[in-house]
C-alpha cells in the first residue's frame, strides 16, 4: 500500500523543517522550537493513525487544529526574526498544501457519513 500524498507531504515537511528549527537560538529552540517539532511529529503520526482509523472524521478534525497551531507558531518565528521571509513563505506553502489535502479528506469523510 503506497503512502497517501498528505502523509508524504507531511513527512517531507518534517524532514525539511526540523533541521531549521534545531538551529534556532537556545532561548527559542527549547520552547517554541520544541513545540513546533512535537506538533509536526504529532501531525505525521496522527495522519498515519487516521489512515487506519474507523472514525477518521474525529481524527482528521483534531489534525486540522494541530496544523493551524503549527501555522501560527511558524508565523511567530517570522515575527521574532528567527527565519527569513523566503523560508517562511516556503514553509507556509507546504503547510497550505497539507491543509488543502486535509480539507479534502475531511470533506470526503463527511460525505461518507452523511451518505451524499
Coordinates of N, CA, C and O in Angstrom, one line a residue:
X1 N 0.9 -1.2 0.0 CA 0.0 0.0 0.0 C 0.9 1.2 0.0 O 1.8 1.4 0.8
X2 N 0.7 2.1 -1.0 CA 1.5 3.3 -1.0 C 1.0 4.4 -0.1 O -0.1 4.4 0.4
X3 N 1.9 5.3 0.3 CA 1.5 6.4 1.2 C 0.5 7.3 0.5 O 0.6 7.6 -0.7
X4 N -0.4 7.8 1.4 CA -1.3 8.8 0.9 C -0.4 10.1 0.6 O 0.6 10.3 1.4
X5 N -0.7 10.9 -0.4 CA 0.0 12.1 -0.7 C 0.2 13.0 0.5 O 1.3 13.6 0.7
X6 N -0.8 13.1 1.3 CA -0.8 14.0 2.5 C 0.3 13.5 3.5 O 1.0 14.3 4.1
X7 N 0.4 12.2 3.6 CA 1.4 11.6 4.6 C 2.8 11.9 4.0 O 3.7 12.3 4.8
X8 N 3.0 11.7 2.7 CA 4.3 12.0 2.1 C 4.7 13.5 2.2 O 5.8 13.9 2.6
X9 N 3.7 14.4 2.0 CA 3.9 15.8 2.1 C 4.3 16.2 3.5 O 5.2 17.0 3.7
X10 N 3.6 15.6 4.5 CA 3.9 15.9 5.9 C 5.3 15.4 6.3 O 6.1 16.0 7.0
X11 N 5.6 14.2 5.8 CA 6.9 13.6 6.0 C 8.0 14.5 5.5 O 9.0 14.8 6.2
X12 N 7.8 15.0 4.3 CA 8.8 15.9 3.6 C 8.9 17.2 4.4 O 10.0 17.7 4.5
X13 N 7.8 17.7 4.9 CA 7.8 18.9 5.7 C 8.6 18.7 7.0 O 9.5 19.5 7.3
X14 N 8.4 17.6 7.7 CA 9.2 17.3 8.9 C 10.7 17.2 8.6 O 11.5 17.8 9.2
X15 N 11.0 16.5 7.5 CA 12.4 16.3 7.1 C 13.1 17.6 6.8 O 14.2 17.8 7.1
X16 N 12.4 18.5 6.2 CA 13.0 19.8 5.8 C 13.0 20.8 6.9 O 13.9 21.5 7.0
X17 N 11.9 20.8 7.7 CA 11.7 21.9 8.7 C 12.5 21.6 10.0 O 13.0 22.6 10.6
X18 N 12.5 20.4 10.5 CA 13.2 20.1 11.8 C 14.6 20.6 11.9 O 15.0 21.2 12.9
X19 N 15.5 20.3 10.8 CA 16.8 20.8 10.9 C 16.9 22.4 11.1 O 17.8 22.9 11.7
X20 N 16.0 23.1 10.5 CA 15.9 24.5 10.6 C 15.6 24.9 12.0 O 16.3 25.8 12.6
X21 N 14.6 24.3 12.6 CA 14.2 24.6 13.9 C 15.4 24.3 14.9 O 15.6 25.0 15.9
X22 N 16.1 23.2 14.6 CA 17.2 22.8 15.5 C 18.3 23.8 15.5 O 19.2 23.8 16.4
X23 N 18.3 24.7 14.6 CA 19.4 25.8 14.5 C 18.9 27.1 15.2 O 19.7 28.1 15.2
X24 N 17.7 27.1 15.8 CA 17.2 28.3 16.4 C 18.1 28.6 17.6 O 18.7 27.7 18.2
X25 N 18.2 29.9 18.0 CA 18.9 30.3 19.2 C 18.3 29.5 20.4 O 17.1 29.3 20.5
X26 N 19.1 29.2 21.4 CA 18.7 28.4 22.5 C 17.5 28.9 23.2 O 16.6 28.1 23.6
X27 N 17.3 30.2 23.4 CA 16.1 30.7 24.1 C 14.8 30.5 23.4 O 13.8 30.6 24.0
X28 N 14.9 30.2 22.1 CA 13.6 29.9 21.3 C 13.5 28.4 21.0 O 12.4 27.9 20.9
X29 N 14.7 27.8 20.8 CA 14.7 26.4 20.4 C 14.0 25.5 21.4 O 13.2 24.6 21.0
X30 N 14.2 25.8 22.7 CA 13.7 24.8 23.7 C 12.2 25.1 24.1 O 11.7 24.4 24.9
X31 N 11.6 26.2 23.6 CA 10.2 26.4 23.9 C 9.4 26.3 22.6 O 8.7 25.3 22.3
X32 N 9.5 27.4 21.8 CA 8.8 27.4 20.6 C 9.2 26.3 19.6 O 8.4 25.6 19.0
X33 N 10.5 26.2 19.5 CA 11.1 25.2 18.6 C 10.6 23.8 18.9 O 10.2 23.0 18.0
X34 N 10.7 23.4 20.2 CA 10.3 22.1 20.6 C 8.8 21.8 20.4 O 8.3 20.8 20.0
X35 N 8.0 22.9 20.6 CA 6.5 22.8 20.4 C 6.2 22.5 18.9 O 5.4 21.7 18.6
X36 N 6.9 23.3 18.0 CA 6.7 23.1 16.6 C 7.1 21.6 16.2 O 6.4 21.0 15.5
X37 N 8.3 21.2 16.6 CA 8.8 19.9 16.3 C 7.8 18.8 16.8 O 7.4 17.9 16.1
X38 N 7.3 18.9 18.1 CA 6.4 18.0 18.6 C 5.1 18.0 17.8 O 4.5 17.0 17.5
X39 N 4.6 19.2 17.4 CA 3.4 19.3 16.6 C 3.6 18.7 15.3 O 2.7 18.0 14.8
X40 N 4.7 18.8 14.6 CA 5.0 18.2 13.3 C 5.0 16.7 13.5 O 4.3 16.0 12.6
X41 N 5.6 16.2 14.5 CA 5.7 14.7 14.7 C 4.3 14.2 15.0 O 3.8 13.1 14.5
X42 N 3.5 14.9 15.8 CA 2.1 14.5 16.2 C 1.3 14.5 14.9 O 0.4 13.7 14.8
X43 N 1.5 15.5 14.0 CA 0.7 15.6 12.8 C 1.0 14.4 11.9 O 0.0 13.7 11.5
X44 N 2.2 14.1 11.7 CA 2.6 12.9 10.9 C 2.0 11.6 11.5 O 1.4 10.8 10.8
X45 N 2.2 11.5 12.8 CA 1.7 10.3 13.5 C 0.2 10.2 13.4 O -0.4 9.1 13.1
X46 N -0.5 11.3 13.6 CA -1.9 11.4 13.5 C -2.5 11.0 12.1 O -3.5 10.4 12.0
X47 N -1.8 11.5 11.1 CA -2.3 11.2 9.7 C -2.2 9.7 9.5 O -3.1 9.1 8.9
X48 N -1.1 9.1 10.0 CA -0.9 7.6 9.8 C -2.0 6.9 10.6 O -2.6 5.9 10.1
X49 N -2.3 7.3 11.8 CA -3.3 6.7 12.6 C -4.7 6.9 11.9 O -5.5 5.9 11.8
X50 N -5.0 8.1 11.4 CA -6.3 8.3 10.7 C -6.5 7.5 9.5 O -7.6 7.0 9.2
X51 N -5.4 7.2 8.8 CA -5.5 6.3 7.6 C -6.1 5.0 8.0 O -6.8 4.4 7.1
X52 N -5.8 4.5 9.1 CA -6.3 3.1 9.5 C -7.5 3.2 10.5 O -8.1 2.2 10.9
X53 N -7.9 4.4 10.9 CA -9.0 4.5 11.9 C -10.4 4.3 11.3 O -10.6 4.6 10.2
X54 N -11.2 3.7 12.1 CA -12.6 3.6 11.8 C -13.4 4.9 11.7 O -14.2 5.1 10.9
X55 N -13.0 5.8 12.7 CA -13.7 7.1 12.8 C -12.7 8.2 12.4 O -12.2 8.9 13.2
X56 N -12.5 8.2 11.1 CA -11.5 9.1 10.5 C -11.8 10.6 10.8 O -11.0 11.4 11.0
X57 N -13.1 10.9 10.8 CA -13.6 12.3 10.9 C -13.1 13.0 12.1 O -12.6 14.1 12.1
X58 N -13.2 12.3 13.3 CA -12.7 12.9 14.5 C -11.2 13.1 14.5 O -10.7 14.1 14.9
X59 N -10.5 12.1 14.0 CA -9.0 12.2 14.0 C -8.6 13.3 13.1 O -7.7 14.1 13.4
X60 N -9.3 13.4 11.9 CA -8.9 14.5 10.9 C -9.2 15.9 11.5 O -8.5 16.8 11.2
X61 N -10.3 16.0 12.2 CA -10.6 17.3 12.8 C -9.6 17.8 13.8 O -9.2 18.9 13.8
X62 N -9.1 16.9 14.6 CA -8.0 17.2 15.5 C -6.7 17.6 14.8 O -6.0 18.5 15.2
X63 N -6.5 16.9 13.7 CA -5.3 17.2 13.0 C -5.3 18.5 12.3 O -4.3 19.2 12.2
X64 N -6.5 18.9 11.9 CA -6.7 20.2 11.3 C -6.4 21.3 12.3 O -5.7 22.3 11.9
X65 N -6.7 21.1 13.5 CA -6.4 22.0 14.6 C -4.9 22.1 14.8 O -4.3 23.2 14.9
X66 N -4.2 20.9 14.9 CA -2.8 20.8 15.0 C -2.1 21.6 13.9 O -1.1 22.3 14.2
X67 N -2.6 21.4 12.7 CA -1.9 22.1 11.5 C -2.0 23.6 11.7 O -1.1 24.3 11.4
X68 N -3.2 24.1 12.2 CA -3.4 25.5 12.3 C -2.4 26.1 13.4 O -1.9 27.1 13.3
X69 N -2.2 25.3 14.5 CA -1.3 25.7 15.5 C 0.1 25.8 15.0 O 0.8 26.8 15.2
X70 N 0.5 24.8 14.2 CA 1.9 24.9 13.5 C 2.0 26.1 12.6 O 3.0 26.8 12.6
X71 N 0.9 26.4 12.0 CA 0.9 27.6 11.1 C 1.2 28.9 11.9 O 2.0 29.7 11.5
X72 N 0.5 29.0 13.0 CA 0.7 30.2 13.9 C 2.1 30.2 14.5 O 2.7 31.3 14.6
X73 N 2.5 29.1 15.0 CA 3.8 29.0 15.6 C 4.9 29.4 14.6 O 5.9 30.1 14.9
X74 N 4.7 29.0 13.3 CA 5.7 29.3 12.3 C 5.7 30.8 12.0 O 6.7 31.4 11.8
X75 N 4.5 31.4 12.1 CA 4.4 32.8 11.9 C 5.2 33.6 13.0 O 5.8 34.6 12.8
X76 N 5.1 33.0 14.2 CA 5.9 33.6 15.3 C 7.4 33.6 15.0 O 8.1 34.6 15.4
X77 N 7.9 32.5 14.4 CA 9.3 32.5 14.1 C 9.6 33.7 13.2 O 10.7 34.3 13.3
X78 N 8.7 34.0 12.2 CA 9.0 35.1 11.3 C 8.9 36.4 12.1 O 9.8 37.3 12.0
X79 N 7.9 36.6 12.9 CA 7.7 37.8 13.7 C 8.8 38.1 14.7 O 9.1 39.2 15.0
X80 N 9.5 37.0 15.2 CA 10.6 37.1 16.1 C 11.9 37.3 15.3 O 13.0 37.2 15.9
X81 N 11.8 37.3 14.0 CA 13.0 37.4 13.1 C 13.9 36.2 13.2 O 15.2 36.4 13.2
X82 N 13.4 35.1 13.4 CA 14.2 33.8 13.6 C 14.3 33.0 12.3 O 15.1 32.1 12.2
X83 N 13.5 33.4 11.3 CA 13.6 32.7 10.0 C 13.4 33.8 8.9 O 12.8 34.8 9.1
X84 N 14.0 33.6 7.8 CA 13.9 34.5 6.7 C 12.6 34.4 6.0 O 11.9 33.4 6.1
X85 N 12.1 35.6 5.4 CA 10.8 35.6 4.8 C 10.7 34.5 3.7 O 9.6 33.9 3.7
X86 N 11.7 34.3 3.0 CA 11.6 33.2 1.9 C 11.3 31.9 2.5 O 10.6 31.1 2.0
X87 N 12.0 31.6 3.6 CA 11.8 30.3 4.3 C 10.4 30.2 4.8 O 9.7 29.2 4.7
X88 N 10.0 31.3 5.4 CA 8.6 31.3 6.0 C 7.6 31.1 4.9 O 6.7 30.3 5.1
X89 N 7.8 31.7 3.7 CA 6.8 31.6 2.6 C 6.8 30.2 2.1 O 5.7 29.6 1.8
X90 N 8.0 29.5 2.0 CA 8.1 28.2 1.6 C 7.4 27.2 2.6 O 6.6 26.3 2.2
X91 N 7.6 27.4 3.9 CA 7.0 26.6 4.9 C 5.5 26.7 4.8 O 4.7 25.8 4.9
X92 N 5.0 28.0 4.7 CA 3.6 28.2 4.7 C 3.0 27.6 3.4 O 1.8 27.0 3.5
X93 N 3.7 27.6 2.3 CA 3.2 26.9 1.1 C 3.0 25.4 1.3 O 2.0 24.8 1.0
X94 N 4.0 24.8 2.0 CA 3.9 23.4 2.3 C 2.7 23.1 3.2 O 2.0 22.1 3.1
X95 N 2.6 23.9 4.3 CA 1.5 23.8 5.3 C 0.2 24.0 4.6 O -0.8 23.2 4.8
X96 N 0.1 24.9 3.7 CA -1.2 25.2 2.9 C -1.5 24.0 2.1 O -2.7 23.6 2.0
X97 N -0.5 23.4 1.4 CA -0.8 22.2 0.6 C -1.3 21.0 1.4 O -2.3 20.3 1.0
X98 N -0.7 20.8 2.6 CA -1.2 19.8 3.5 C -2.6 20.1 4.0 O -3.5 19.3 4.0
X99 N -2.9 21.4 4.3 CA -4.2 21.8 4.7 C -5.2 21.6 3.6 O -6.4 21.2 3.9
X100 N -4.9 21.8 2.4 CA -5.8 21.6 1.2 C -6.1 20.1 1.2 O -7.3 19.7 1.0
X101 N -5.1 19.2 1.2 CA -5.3 17.8 1.2 C -6.1 17.3 2.4 O -7.1 16.5 2.3
X102 N -5.8 17.9 3.6 CA -6.6 17.5 4.8 C -8.0 17.9 4.7 O -8.9 17.2 5.0
X103 N -8.3 19.1 4.2 CA -9.6 19.6 4.0 C -10.4 18.7 3.0 O -11.6 18.4 3.2
X104 N -9.7 18.3 2.0 CA -10.4 17.4 1.0 C -10.7 16.0 1.6 O -11.8 15.4 1.4
X105 N -9.8 15.5 2.5 CA -10.0 14.2 3.2 C -11.2 14.4 4.1 O -12.0 13.5 4.2
X106 N -11.3 15.5 4.9 CA -12.4 15.7 5.8 C -13.7 15.8 5.0 O -14.7 15.2 5.4
X107 N -13.7 16.5 3.9 CA -14.9 16.6 3.1 C -15.4 15.2 2.6 O -16.6 14.9 2.7
X108 N -14.4 14.4 2.2 CA -14.7 13.1 1.7 C -15.3 12.2 2.8 O -16.3 11.5 2.6
X109 N -14.8 12.4 4.0 CA -15.3 11.6 5.2 C -16.7 12.1 5.6 O -17.5 11.2 5.9
X110 N -16.9 13.4 5.5 CA -18.2 13.9 5.8 C -19.3 13.4 4.9 O -20.4 13.0 5.2
X111 N -18.9 13.3 3.6 CA -19.8 12.7 2.6 C -20.1 11.3 2.8 O -21.3 10.8 2.6
X112 N -19.1 10.5 3.3 CA -19.3 9.1 3.6 C -20.3 9.0 4.8 O -21.2 8.1 4.8
X113 N -20.2 9.9 5.8 CA -21.0 9.8 7.0 C -22.5 10.2 6.6 O -23.4 9.5 7.1
X114 N -22.6 11.3 5.8 CA -24.0 11.7 5.5 C -24.5 11.0 4.3 O -25.7 11.1 4.0
X115 N -23.7 10.2 3.6 CA -24.2 9.4 2.5 C -24.4 10.3 1.3 O -25.2 9.9 0.4
X116 N -23.8 11.4 1.1 CA -24.0 12.2 -0.1 C -23.1 13.2 -0.3 O -22.2 13.6 -0.5

